[in-house]
Short mmCIF file of C-alpha atoms (C1' of nucleotides) in Angstrom, two decimals:
data_model
loop_
_atom_site.label_atom_id
_atom_site.label_comp_id
_atom_site.label_asym_id
_atom_site.label_seq_id
_atom_site.Cartn_x
_atom_site.Cartn_y
_atom_site.Cartn_z
CA UNK A 1 -3.77 -30.84 27.00
CA UNK A 2 -4.04 -29.44 30.51
CA UNK A 3 -4.20 -32.92 31.93
CA UNK A 4 -1.09 -33.92 30.10
CA UNK A 5 0.88 -31.21 31.79
CA UNK A 6 -0.76 -31.24 35.17
CA UNK A 7 2.54 -32.05 36.79
CA UNK A 8 5.06 -29.95 34.96
CA UNK A 9 8.42 -31.68 35.22
CA UNK A 10 10.23 -28.46 35.90
CA UNK A 11 13.63 -29.14 37.35
CA UNK A 12 14.00 -32.30 35.46
CA UNK A 13 13.86 -30.40 32.19
CA UNK A 14 16.58 -28.09 33.21
CA UNK A 15 18.89 -31.02 33.59
CA UNK A 16 17.69 -32.55 30.41
CA UNK A 17 18.86 -29.64 28.39
CA UNK A 18 22.28 -29.60 29.90
CA UNK A 19 22.89 -33.31 30.02
CA UNK A 20 20.99 -34.32 26.97
CA UNK A 21 22.74 -37.57 26.50
CA UNK A 22 22.37 -38.62 30.09
CA UNK A 23 18.70 -38.04 30.61
CA UNK A 24 16.59 -41.16 30.99
CA UNK A 25 14.08 -39.54 28.69
CA UNK A 26 16.36 -40.05 25.73
CA UNK A 27 15.16 -43.61 25.64
CA UNK A 28 12.34 -42.26 23.49
CA UNK A 29 13.73 -39.52 21.28
CA UNK A 30 16.11 -36.71 22.07
CA UNK A 31 14.57 -33.26 22.13
CA UNK A 32 16.01 -31.08 19.41
CA UNK A 33 17.85 -28.03 20.61
CA UNK A 34 15.86 -24.87 20.04
CA UNK A 35 16.99 -22.47 17.32
CA UNK A 36 19.99 -20.52 18.53
CA UNK A 37 18.42 -17.13 18.15
CA UNK A 38 14.87 -16.62 19.31
CA UNK A 39 13.57 -16.71 15.77
CA UNK A 40 9.76 -16.75 15.70
CA UNK A 41 9.58 -18.34 12.25
CA UNK A 42 11.91 -21.20 13.17
CA UNK A 43 10.14 -21.78 16.47
CA UNK A 44 6.73 -21.73 14.82
CA UNK A 45 7.75 -24.34 12.29
CA UNK A 46 9.31 -26.42 15.05
CA UNK A 47 5.96 -26.38 16.86
CA UNK A 48 4.08 -27.16 13.66
CA UNK A 49 6.18 -30.17 12.78
CA UNK A 50 6.54 -31.65 16.22
CA UNK A 51 4.56 -34.79 16.87
CA UNK A 52 5.57 -35.55 20.42
CA UNK A 53 4.27 -33.07 23.02
CA UNK A 54 6.76 -34.20 25.61
CA UNK A 55 9.76 -33.60 23.41
CA UNK A 56 8.38 -30.24 22.36
CA UNK A 57 7.92 -29.24 25.97
CA UNK A 58 11.51 -30.12 26.69
CA UNK A 59 12.74 -28.04 23.81
CA UNK A 60 10.60 -25.03 24.64
CA UNK A 61 11.52 -25.15 28.31
CA UNK A 62 15.22 -25.20 27.58
CA UNK A 63 16.89 -22.48 29.66
CA UNK A 64 18.88 -21.17 26.72
CA UNK A 65 15.64 -19.92 25.20
CA UNK A 66 14.87 -16.43 26.38
CA UNK A 67 11.11 -15.91 26.21
CA UNK A 68 9.52 -12.49 25.99
CA UNK A 69 5.85 -11.54 25.60
CA UNK A 70 6.65 -10.17 22.13
CA UNK A 71 8.23 -13.42 21.01
CA UNK A 72 5.32 -15.45 22.35
CA UNK A 73 2.80 -13.20 20.60
CA UNK A 74 4.72 -13.38 17.34
CA UNK A 75 4.66 -17.15 17.44
CA UNK A 76 0.96 -17.25 18.29
CA UNK A 77 0.35 -14.95 15.35
CA UNK A 78 2.22 -17.28 13.02
CA UNK A 79 0.21 -20.23 14.32
CA UNK A 80 -3.05 -18.27 14.27
CA UNK A 81 -4.61 -20.37 11.54
CA UNK A 82 -3.80 -23.58 13.35
CA UNK A 83 -5.67 -22.97 16.56
CA UNK A 84 -4.83 -26.25 18.25
CA UNK A 85 -1.10 -25.90 17.68
CA UNK A 86 -1.19 -22.31 18.87
CA UNK A 87 -3.05 -23.24 22.04
CA UNK A 88 -0.75 -26.17 22.62
CA UNK A 89 2.20 -23.81 22.44
CA UNK A 90 0.55 -21.35 24.81
CA UNK A 91 -0.15 -24.15 27.20
CA UNK A 92 3.37 -25.53 27.18
CA UNK A 93 4.70 -22.11 28.09
CA UNK A 94 2.12 -21.84 30.86
CA UNK A 95 4.19 -24.48 32.61
CA UNK A 96 7.54 -22.90 31.94
CA UNK A 97 9.69 -22.89 35.08
CA UNK A 98 10.52 -19.18 34.93
CA UNK A 99 8.54 -17.47 32.18
CA UNK A 100 5.03 -16.15 32.87
CA UNK A 101 2.50 -15.21 30.21
CA UNK A 102 1.56 -11.60 29.53
CA UNK A 103 -2.06 -10.38 29.46
CA UNK A 104 -1.79 -9.99 25.70
CA UNK A 105 -0.87 -13.65 25.20
CA UNK A 106 -3.78 -14.64 27.43
CA UNK A 107 -6.08 -12.56 25.25
CA UNK A 108 -4.82 -14.31 22.13
CA UNK A 109 -5.30 -17.73 23.69
CA UNK A 110 -8.81 -16.81 24.77
CA UNK A 111 -9.55 -15.58 21.25
CA UNK A 112 -8.37 -18.89 19.79
CA UNK A 113 -10.31 -21.04 22.23
CA UNK A 114 -13.41 -18.97 21.56
CA UNK A 115 -12.95 -19.43 17.83
CA UNK A 116 -12.98 -23.17 18.48
CA UNK A 117 -16.14 -22.53 20.49
CA UNK A 118 -14.46 -24.20 23.40
CA UNK A 119 -16.01 -21.89 25.95
CA UNK A 120 -14.94 -24.00 28.87
CA UNK A 121 -11.32 -23.32 28.08
CA UNK A 122 -12.16 -19.66 27.51
CA UNK A 123 -13.44 -19.28 31.03
CA UNK A 124 -10.69 -21.41 32.50
CA UNK A 125 -8.20 -18.98 30.99
CA UNK A 126 -10.18 -15.97 32.21
CA UNK A 127 -10.06 -17.30 35.74
CA UNK A 128 -6.40 -18.07 35.47
CA UNK A 129 -5.77 -14.52 34.29
CA UNK A 130 -7.68 -13.28 37.28
CA UNK A 131 -5.79 -15.41 39.76
CA UNK A 132 -2.52 -14.12 38.32
CA UNK A 133 -3.84 -10.55 38.55
CA UNK A 134 -3.34 -10.06 34.83
CA UNK A 135 -6.93 -9.33 33.99
CA UNK A 136 -9.40 -9.92 32.51
CA UNK A 137 -9.27 -6.51 30.90
CA UNK A 138 -11.80 -4.65 28.83
CA UNK A 139 -9.98 -5.93 25.79
CA UNK A 140 -10.44 -9.51 27.02
CA UNK A 141 -14.17 -8.95 27.26
CA UNK A 142 -14.29 -7.33 23.86
CA UNK A 143 -12.67 -10.43 22.39
CA UNK A 144 -15.01 -12.81 24.16
CA UNK A 145 -18.08 -10.79 23.25
CA UNK A 146 -17.02 -10.60 19.62
CA UNK A 147 -16.64 -14.36 19.40
CA UNK A 148 -20.00 -15.00 21.03
CA UNK A 149 -21.67 -12.60 18.62
CA UNK A 150 -20.04 -14.15 15.58
CA UNK A 151 -21.10 -17.60 16.81
CA UNK A 152 -24.69 -16.33 16.74
CA UNK A 153 -24.90 -15.82 20.49
CA UNK A 154 -25.46 -12.08 20.62
CA UNK A 155 -27.66 -12.27 23.71
CA UNK A 156 -24.99 -14.17 25.55
CA UNK A 157 -22.45 -11.51 24.54
CA UNK A 158 -24.64 -8.76 25.93
CA UNK A 159 -25.11 -10.64 29.19
CA UNK A 160 -21.37 -11.07 29.51
CA UNK A 161 -20.85 -7.38 28.95
CA UNK A 162 -23.44 -6.52 31.56
CA UNK A 163 -21.74 -8.77 34.08
CA UNK A 164 -18.11 -7.94 33.41
CA UNK A 165 -17.78 -5.95 36.61
CA UNK A 166 -18.52 -9.20 38.46
CA UNK A 167 -15.31 -10.54 36.98
CA UNK A 168 -13.39 -7.62 38.34
CA UNK A 169 -13.37 -5.58 35.15
CA UNK A 170 -15.06 -2.25 35.36
CA UNK A 171 -17.51 -1.06 32.76
CA UNK A 172 -17.05 2.27 31.09
CA UNK A 173 -18.27 4.34 28.22
CA UNK A 174 -15.44 2.79 26.20
CA UNK A 175 -16.56 -0.73 26.83
CA UNK A 176 -20.16 0.29 26.15
CA UNK A 177 -19.16 1.74 22.79
CA UNK A 178 -17.14 -1.37 22.05
CA UNK A 179 -20.01 -3.79 22.61
CA UNK A 180 -22.29 -1.60 20.51
CA UNK A 181 -19.72 -1.61 17.73
CA UNK A 182 -19.27 -5.38 17.88
CA UNK A 183 -22.99 -5.92 17.54
CA UNK A 184 -23.20 -3.44 14.67
CA UNK A 185 -20.28 -4.96 12.78
CA UNK A 186 -22.01 -8.32 12.97
CA UNK A 187 -25.12 -6.63 11.56
CA UNK A 188 -27.05 -6.97 14.80
CA UNK A 189 -27.97 -3.31 14.62
CA UNK A 190 -31.45 -3.68 16.02
CA UNK A 191 -30.00 -5.33 19.10
CA UNK A 192 -27.29 -2.72 19.43
CA UNK A 193 -29.78 0.08 19.13
CA UNK A 194 -31.99 -1.41 21.81
CA UNK A 195 -29.06 -1.80 24.15
CA UNK A 196 -28.05 1.74 23.34
CA UNK A 197 -31.46 3.12 24.22
CA UNK A 198 -31.55 1.30 27.53
CA UNK A 199 -28.10 2.32 28.70
CA UNK A 200 -27.25 5.59 27.00
CA UNK A 201 -28.18 7.48 30.15
CA UNK A 202 -26.18 5.27 32.46
CA UNK A 203 -23.01 5.40 30.37
CA UNK A 204 -23.47 8.98 29.17
CA UNK A 205 -23.42 8.13 25.48
CA UNK A 206 -21.19 10.44 23.46
CA UNK A 207 -20.67 11.26 19.80
CA UNK A 208 -18.76 8.00 19.36
CA UNK A 209 -21.73 5.96 20.61
CA UNK A 210 -23.98 7.74 18.13
CA UNK A 211 -21.46 7.33 15.33
CA UNK A 212 -21.26 3.60 16.02
CA UNK A 213 -25.03 3.21 15.83
CA UNK A 214 -25.30 5.40 12.73
CA UNK A 215 -22.58 3.37 11.07
CA UNK A 216 -24.47 0.21 12.02
CA UNK A 217 -27.58 1.38 10.21
CA UNK A 218 -25.43 2.33 7.23
CA UNK A 219 -23.91 -1.15 7.17
CA UNK A 220 -27.36 -2.62 6.65
CA UNK A 221 -28.10 0.06 4.05
CA UNK A 222 -30.62 1.93 6.14
CA UNK A 223 -29.18 5.38 5.74
CA UNK A 224 -32.39 7.05 6.82
CA UNK A 225 -32.27 5.31 10.18
CA UNK A 226 -28.72 6.55 10.55
CA UNK A 227 -29.81 10.11 9.84
CA UNK A 228 -32.65 9.77 12.33
CA UNK A 229 -30.27 8.68 15.06
CA UNK A 230 -27.91 11.54 14.27
CA UNK A 231 -30.74 14.05 14.36
CA UNK A 232 -31.58 12.75 17.78
CA UNK A 233 -27.96 13.22 18.75
CA UNK A 234 -28.03 16.87 17.69
CA UNK A 235 -31.31 17.38 19.58
CA UNK A 236 -29.54 16.14 22.69
CA UNK A 237 -26.85 18.74 22.27
CA UNK A 238 -24.04 16.63 20.83
CA UNK A 239 -22.29 17.90 17.72
CA UNK A 240 -21.43 15.68 14.79
CA UNK A 241 -17.77 15.54 13.82
CA UNK A 242 -15.90 14.71 10.63
CA UNK A 243 -16.18 10.99 11.34
CA UNK A 244 -19.96 11.39 11.51
CA UNK A 245 -20.02 12.97 8.07
CA UNK A 246 -17.74 10.34 6.60
CA UNK A 247 -20.00 7.62 7.97
CA UNK A 248 -23.04 9.16 6.32
CA UNK A 249 -21.18 9.71 3.06
CA UNK A 250 -20.11 6.09 2.95
CA UNK A 251 -23.64 5.09 3.90
CA UNK A 252 -25.08 6.80 0.85
CA UNK A 253 -22.59 5.09 -1.44
CA UNK A 254 -23.16 1.72 0.16
CA UNK A 255 -26.89 2.03 -0.28
CA UNK A 256 -26.38 2.94 -3.94
CA UNK A 257 -27.52 6.53 -3.36
CA UNK A 258 -24.75 8.01 -5.48
CA UNK A 259 -26.26 11.40 -6.19
CA UNK A 260 -27.24 11.86 -2.55
CA UNK A 261 -23.64 11.11 -1.65
CA UNK A 262 -22.35 13.70 -4.07
CA UNK A 263 -24.82 16.32 -2.87
CA UNK A 264 -23.82 15.56 0.70
CA UNK A 265 -20.17 16.08 -0.18
CA UNK A 266 -20.93 19.42 -1.87
CA UNK A 267 -22.87 20.44 1.22
CA UNK A 268 -19.87 19.55 3.38
CA UNK A 269 -17.71 21.81 1.22
CA UNK A 270 -20.26 24.61 1.17
CA UNK A 271 -20.49 24.59 4.94
CA UNK A 272 -16.72 24.84 5.20
CA UNK A 273 -16.65 21.49 6.88
CA UNK A 274 -13.17 20.10 7.25
CA UNK A 275 -12.60 17.43 4.59
CA UNK A 276 -9.91 14.81 4.94
CA UNK A 277 -8.29 11.96 3.07
CA UNK A 278 -10.93 9.53 4.34
CA UNK A 279 -13.65 11.64 2.74
CA UNK A 280 -11.85 11.61 -0.60
CA UNK A 281 -11.06 7.91 -0.46
CA UNK A 282 -14.70 7.15 0.26
CA UNK A 283 -15.78 9.10 -2.82
CA UNK A 284 -13.15 7.65 -5.15
CA UNK A 285 -14.12 4.15 -4.10
CA UNK A 286 -17.83 4.89 -4.11
CA UNK A 287 -17.87 6.29 -7.62
CA UNK A 288 -15.55 3.59 -8.87
CA UNK A 289 -17.57 0.60 -7.72
CA UNK A 290 -20.61 1.81 -9.66
CA UNK A 291 -18.48 2.30 -12.75
CA UNK A 292 -18.30 6.09 -12.61
CA UNK A 293 -14.60 6.01 -13.37
CA UNK A 294 -14.43 9.54 -14.76
CA UNK A 295 -15.94 11.03 -11.64
CA UNK A 296 -13.71 8.91 -9.42
CA UNK A 297 -10.70 10.07 -11.37
CA UNK A 298 -11.75 13.72 -11.15
CA UNK A 299 -12.07 13.57 -7.41
CA UNK A 300 -8.78 11.70 -7.14
CA UNK A 301 -6.96 14.24 -9.30
CA UNK A 302 -8.68 17.18 -7.66
CA UNK A 303 -8.05 16.38 -4.03
CA UNK A 304 -4.58 17.92 -4.03
CA UNK A 305 -6.15 21.23 -5.02
CA UNK A 306 -8.39 20.78 -2.02
CA UNK A 307 -5.24 20.64 0.06
CA UNK A 308 -5.38 16.93 0.83
CA UNK A 309 -2.77 14.41 -0.32
CA UNK A 310 -3.88 10.90 -1.26
CA UNK A 311 -2.81 8.11 1.07
CA UNK A 312 -1.86 4.56 0.13
CA UNK A 313 -5.47 3.63 0.82
CA UNK A 314 -6.64 6.27 -1.68
CA UNK A 315 -4.31 4.82 -4.29
CA UNK A 316 -5.54 1.35 -3.47
CA UNK A 317 -9.13 2.47 -4.02
CA UNK A 318 -8.28 4.09 -7.34
CA UNK A 319 -6.22 1.13 -8.53
CA UNK A 320 -8.88 -1.35 -7.53
CA UNK A 321 -11.73 0.39 -9.30
CA UNK A 322 -9.63 0.82 -12.42
CA UNK A 323 -8.95 -2.91 -12.40
CA UNK A 324 -12.59 -3.72 -12.05
CA UNK A 325 -14.30 -1.11 -14.18
CA UNK A 326 -11.63 0.14 -16.54
CA UNK A 327 -8.48 -1.77 -17.40
CA UNK A 328 -5.61 -3.37 -15.56
CA UNK A 329 -3.23 -1.41 -17.77
CA UNK A 330 -4.56 1.90 -16.50
CA UNK A 331 -4.50 0.56 -12.98
CA UNK A 332 -0.84 -0.34 -13.36
CA UNK A 333 -0.13 3.14 -14.69
CA UNK A 334 -1.50 4.56 -11.44
CA UNK A 335 0.50 1.99 -9.50
CA UNK A 336 3.70 3.13 -11.20
CA UNK A 337 2.75 6.76 -10.70
CA UNK A 338 2.34 6.12 -7.00
CA UNK A 339 5.71 4.43 -6.75
CA UNK A 340 7.26 7.28 -8.73
CA UNK A 341 5.96 9.74 -6.18
CA UNK A 342 7.68 7.86 -3.42
CA UNK A 343 4.72 6.00 -1.93
CA UNK A 344 5.42 2.51 -0.66
CA UNK A 345 2.72 0.11 -1.88
CA UNK A 346 1.45 -2.17 0.87
CA UNK A 347 0.19 -5.72 0.62
CA UNK A 348 -3.30 -4.51 -0.26
CA UNK A 349 -1.92 -2.55 -3.20
CA UNK A 350 -0.05 -5.58 -4.48
CA UNK A 351 -2.99 -7.87 -3.96
CA UNK A 352 -5.29 -5.57 -5.89
CA UNK A 353 -2.93 -5.48 -8.86
CA UNK A 354 -2.26 -9.20 -8.67
CA UNK A 355 -5.97 -9.96 -8.59
CA UNK A 356 -6.52 -7.66 -11.55
CA UNK A 357 -3.88 -9.47 -13.60
CA UNK A 358 -5.19 -12.89 -12.60
CA UNK A 359 -8.65 -11.82 -13.59
CA UNK A 360 -7.55 -11.04 -17.12
CA UNK A 361 -5.77 -14.37 -17.24
CA UNK A 362 -2.27 -12.95 -17.05
CA UNK A 363 -1.00 -15.36 -14.42
CA UNK A 364 2.65 -14.96 -15.32
CA UNK A 365 2.53 -11.20 -15.02
CA UNK A 366 0.72 -11.61 -11.72
CA UNK A 367 3.61 -13.75 -10.52
CA UNK A 368 6.02 -11.02 -11.57
CA UNK A 369 4.23 -8.69 -9.20
CA UNK A 370 4.51 -11.29 -6.46
CA UNK A 371 8.24 -11.19 -7.05
CA UNK A 372 8.24 -7.42 -6.93
CA UNK A 373 6.28 -7.60 -3.71
CA UNK A 374 8.97 -9.76 -2.15
CA UNK A 375 11.68 -7.42 -3.41
CA UNK A 376 9.91 -4.66 -1.50
CA UNK A 377 10.13 -6.82 1.60
CA UNK A 378 6.38 -7.12 1.57
CA UNK A 379 5.89 -10.85 2.02
CA UNK A 380 2.89 -12.37 0.22
CA UNK A 381 0.14 -12.82 2.79
CA UNK A 382 -2.71 -15.27 3.02
CA UNK A 383 -4.83 -13.14 0.68
CA UNK A 384 -2.09 -13.19 -1.95
CA UNK A 385 -1.97 -16.97 -1.80
CA UNK A 386 -5.75 -17.21 -1.89
CA UNK A 387 -5.91 -15.11 -5.05
CA UNK A 388 -3.25 -17.18 -6.81
CA UNK A 389 -4.78 -20.49 -5.73
CA UNK A 390 -8.24 -19.42 -6.84
CA UNK A 391 -7.15 -18.33 -10.27
CA UNK A 392 -4.82 -21.24 -10.91
CA UNK A 393 -7.65 -23.59 -10.07
CA UNK A 394 -10.12 -21.60 -12.16
CA UNK A 395 -7.73 -21.92 -15.08
CA UNK A 396 -7.71 -25.69 -14.61
CA UNK A 397 -4.19 -25.75 -13.18
CA UNK A 398 -5.32 -27.43 -10.00
CA UNK A 399 -1.91 -28.99 -9.39
CA UNK A 400 -0.34 -25.55 -9.25
CA UNK A 401 -3.01 -24.44 -6.83
CA UNK A 402 -2.37 -27.44 -4.62
CA UNK A 403 1.35 -26.81 -4.83
CA UNK A 404 0.89 -23.30 -3.42
CA UNK A 405 -1.34 -24.71 -0.71
CA UNK A 406 1.35 -27.20 0.28
CA UNK A 407 3.85 -24.39 0.47
CA UNK A 408 1.60 -22.46 2.83
CA UNK A 409 1.15 -25.45 5.09
CA UNK A 410 4.87 -25.68 5.66
CA UNK A 411 4.57 -22.67 7.90
CA UNK A 412 5.30 -19.72 5.62
CA UNK A 413 1.73 -18.55 5.80
CA UNK A 414 -0.87 -20.93 7.16
CA UNK A 415 -4.09 -21.33 5.17
CA UNK A 416 -7.21 -19.65 6.56
CA UNK A 417 -10.93 -20.30 6.21
CA UNK A 418 -11.04 -18.71 2.76
CA UNK A 419 -8.15 -20.83 1.52
CA UNK A 420 -10.02 -24.00 2.45
CA UNK A 421 -13.26 -22.79 0.90
CA UNK A 422 -11.54 -21.83 -2.32
CA UNK A 423 -9.66 -25.09 -2.58
CA UNK A 424 -12.60 -27.28 -1.66
CA UNK A 425 -14.80 -25.73 -4.30
CA UNK A 426 -12.01 -26.14 -6.82
CA UNK A 427 -12.07 -29.86 -6.16
CA UNK A 428 -15.40 -30.09 -7.94
CA UNK A 429 -14.46 -28.62 -11.30
CA UNK A 430 -12.65 -31.59 -12.88
CA UNK A 431 -15.13 -34.17 -11.66
CA UNK A 432 -12.30 -36.53 -10.80
CA UNK A 433 -12.86 -38.90 -7.93
CA UNK A 434 -9.41 -38.25 -6.47
CA UNK A 435 -10.26 -34.57 -6.26
CA UNK A 436 -13.39 -35.35 -4.25
CA UNK A 437 -11.33 -37.42 -1.86
CA UNK A 438 -8.99 -34.45 -1.41
CA UNK A 439 -12.03 -32.26 -0.73
CA UNK A 440 -13.06 -34.61 2.06
CA UNK A 441 -9.62 -34.54 3.61
CA UNK A 442 -9.44 -30.76 3.37
CA UNK A 443 -12.77 -30.48 5.13
CA UNK A 444 -11.55 -32.61 8.01
CA UNK A 445 -8.33 -30.65 8.21
CA UNK A 446 -10.07 -27.30 8.31
CA UNK A 447 -12.27 -28.33 11.21
CA UNK A 448 -9.20 -29.65 12.93
CA UNK A 449 -7.64 -26.22 12.63
CA UNK A 450 -10.59 -24.44 14.13
CA UNK A 451 -12.45 -23.29 11.02
CA UNK A 452 -16.16 -23.85 10.75
CA UNK A 453 -17.30 -24.89 7.27
CA UNK A 454 -20.69 -23.69 6.11
CA UNK A 455 -23.57 -26.15 5.85
CA UNK A 456 -23.34 -25.80 2.09
CA UNK A 457 -19.74 -26.99 2.12
CA UNK A 458 -20.55 -30.01 4.25
CA UNK A 459 -23.39 -31.06 1.97
CA UNK A 460 -21.38 -30.55 -1.16
CA UNK A 461 -18.48 -32.64 0.06
CA UNK A 462 -20.77 -35.34 1.44
CA UNK A 463 -22.57 -35.63 -1.88
CA UNK A 464 -19.26 -35.86 -3.67
CA UNK A 465 -18.03 -38.66 -1.43
CA UNK A 466 -21.23 -40.65 -1.76
CA UNK A 467 -20.99 -40.22 -5.52
CA UNK A 468 -17.60 -41.91 -5.58
CA UNK A 469 -18.80 -44.51 -3.10
CA UNK A 470 -16.55 -43.54 -0.22
CA UNK A 471 -19.01 -44.24 2.58
CA UNK A 472 -16.25 -44.43 5.16
CA UNK A 473 -15.02 -40.89 4.79
CA UNK A 474 -18.59 -39.64 4.40
CA UNK A 475 -19.51 -41.16 7.75
CA UNK A 476 -16.50 -39.58 9.40
CA UNK A 477 -17.51 -36.19 8.03
CA UNK A 478 -21.09 -36.63 9.20
CA UNK A 479 -19.83 -37.28 12.71
CA UNK A 480 -17.68 -34.19 12.43
CA UNK A 481 -20.63 -32.11 11.32
CA UNK A 482 -22.76 -33.13 14.26
CA UNK A 483 -19.93 -32.24 16.60
CA UNK A 484 -19.64 -28.84 14.95
CA UNK A 485 -23.29 -28.12 15.39
CA UNK A 486 -25.10 -26.89 18.38
CA UNK A 487 -23.21 -28.84 20.98
CA UNK A 488 -20.34 -27.01 22.58
CA UNK A 489 -17.09 -28.54 21.53
CA UNK A 490 -14.50 -29.52 23.99
CA UNK A 491 -11.08 -29.93 22.52
CA UNK A 492 -8.98 -31.54 25.17
CA UNK A 493 -6.66 -28.71 26.01
"C1'" DA B 1 -10.71 -2.94 21.05
"C1'" DT B 2 -14.09 3.69 21.66
"C1'" DA B 3 -16.09 5.63 15.78
"C1'" DG B 4 -14.99 6.78 9.56
"C1'" DG B 5 -11.42 5.32 3.92
"C1'" DG B 6 -8.21 0.05 0.10
"C1'" DT B 7 -8.01 -6.71 -0.32
"C1'" DT B 8 -13.00 -10.80 -0.41
"C1'" DA B 9 -17.11 -14.18 -2.28
"C1'" DG B 10 -20.70 -16.87 -6.22
#
DNA sequence: ATAGGGTTAG
């Protein structure tokens, strides 16, 4: 992609837009005029449907288009689940005659390239940022480190963090806490804790550093380790705060230590510890997921007396656990109650209700809520589509699932990794050979869009294709799998 | 993008 645009035909394009009919380039195909207003949706679908990079470049470089960092970021966001298209777009604008990318757009591009595991492009972009004096910033390094960690290269991520000052980005307590958090969120708590112990003196670890590590231990259900770390914190003269207590509370619930959680909450109250909406939401959710609906309800109803109003997240927790452990009808009652009190449900709220209805087989009622969602100007998101696709397919209505998938692909809401996984596994329920062929094509498409299928998915699809005797496609997928493996991938950008 | 609460997945 870079090679293609090595010599950006700057001035030429200017003329092309004004004298469209006269340009020698029209011997191929005329570039469509860009949408009149700078509409991110229209531009994103233009980029998605374009097949000729040269024509697209001409359109996007047209002087009547007024680019801003916000517009560029909005378009990248819309193309997020089609990494190659998004990077192509970023790259075309890199050669715009007058517009220059913002640091935020660079960060997004770096994030996308890293998701493709195209580390060469990642570092090319970092250097370009540097030469334009736009970075790299601490955020840039957080993004890179996160991608390395999630690709199973935690050691590499740590090395990069330790050398970020060599790239002209200074280290700080913030960046230290960030790398610790990234490692913890990817369940590399042991590694985070070791790093913490080595550098806590140098960076002057604070209560946030300790909270991050404690939360890490909680995430792997080792609440006692979390408590140990926090005791150490207190011994060093740092005081826990409300976030610390909420982390521990959640930790108990996560580890299934329900009564310990409740005792801990009572202790918080007894000690006149400030209690906030996060505390209450944690308890409502925690009780609910183990089926203690009555206790969840009591806490939910009682929090107002404690002087704390529920948030949308609290309602979402209550509604979700009612769906799962009680009944959708009661969940919907709470939903209506929330609306009646003037709360605006968000997409999570709608998705929880929609999933609940799908789960009880009430697809049509679920679709009514999708309509209601739209009426509230809350557009169905990728999760909404994933829920509907999953349950349509589960109910044997695979055509309806595929129909929704097609709709997404048109640019409304591009499919993500989950969408592909859901759909691919649905292709095995009818045991039709055409379905298996579709599974193969979906697998190729998902890799093309920067999503890494699990080994299980590869094997499943390969077996399916061999079963129907499609050696050709199977071979293609095998090649794809070996490219996705250990070897760094280089998408020609 | 310096920490804590709601979607998910057999």
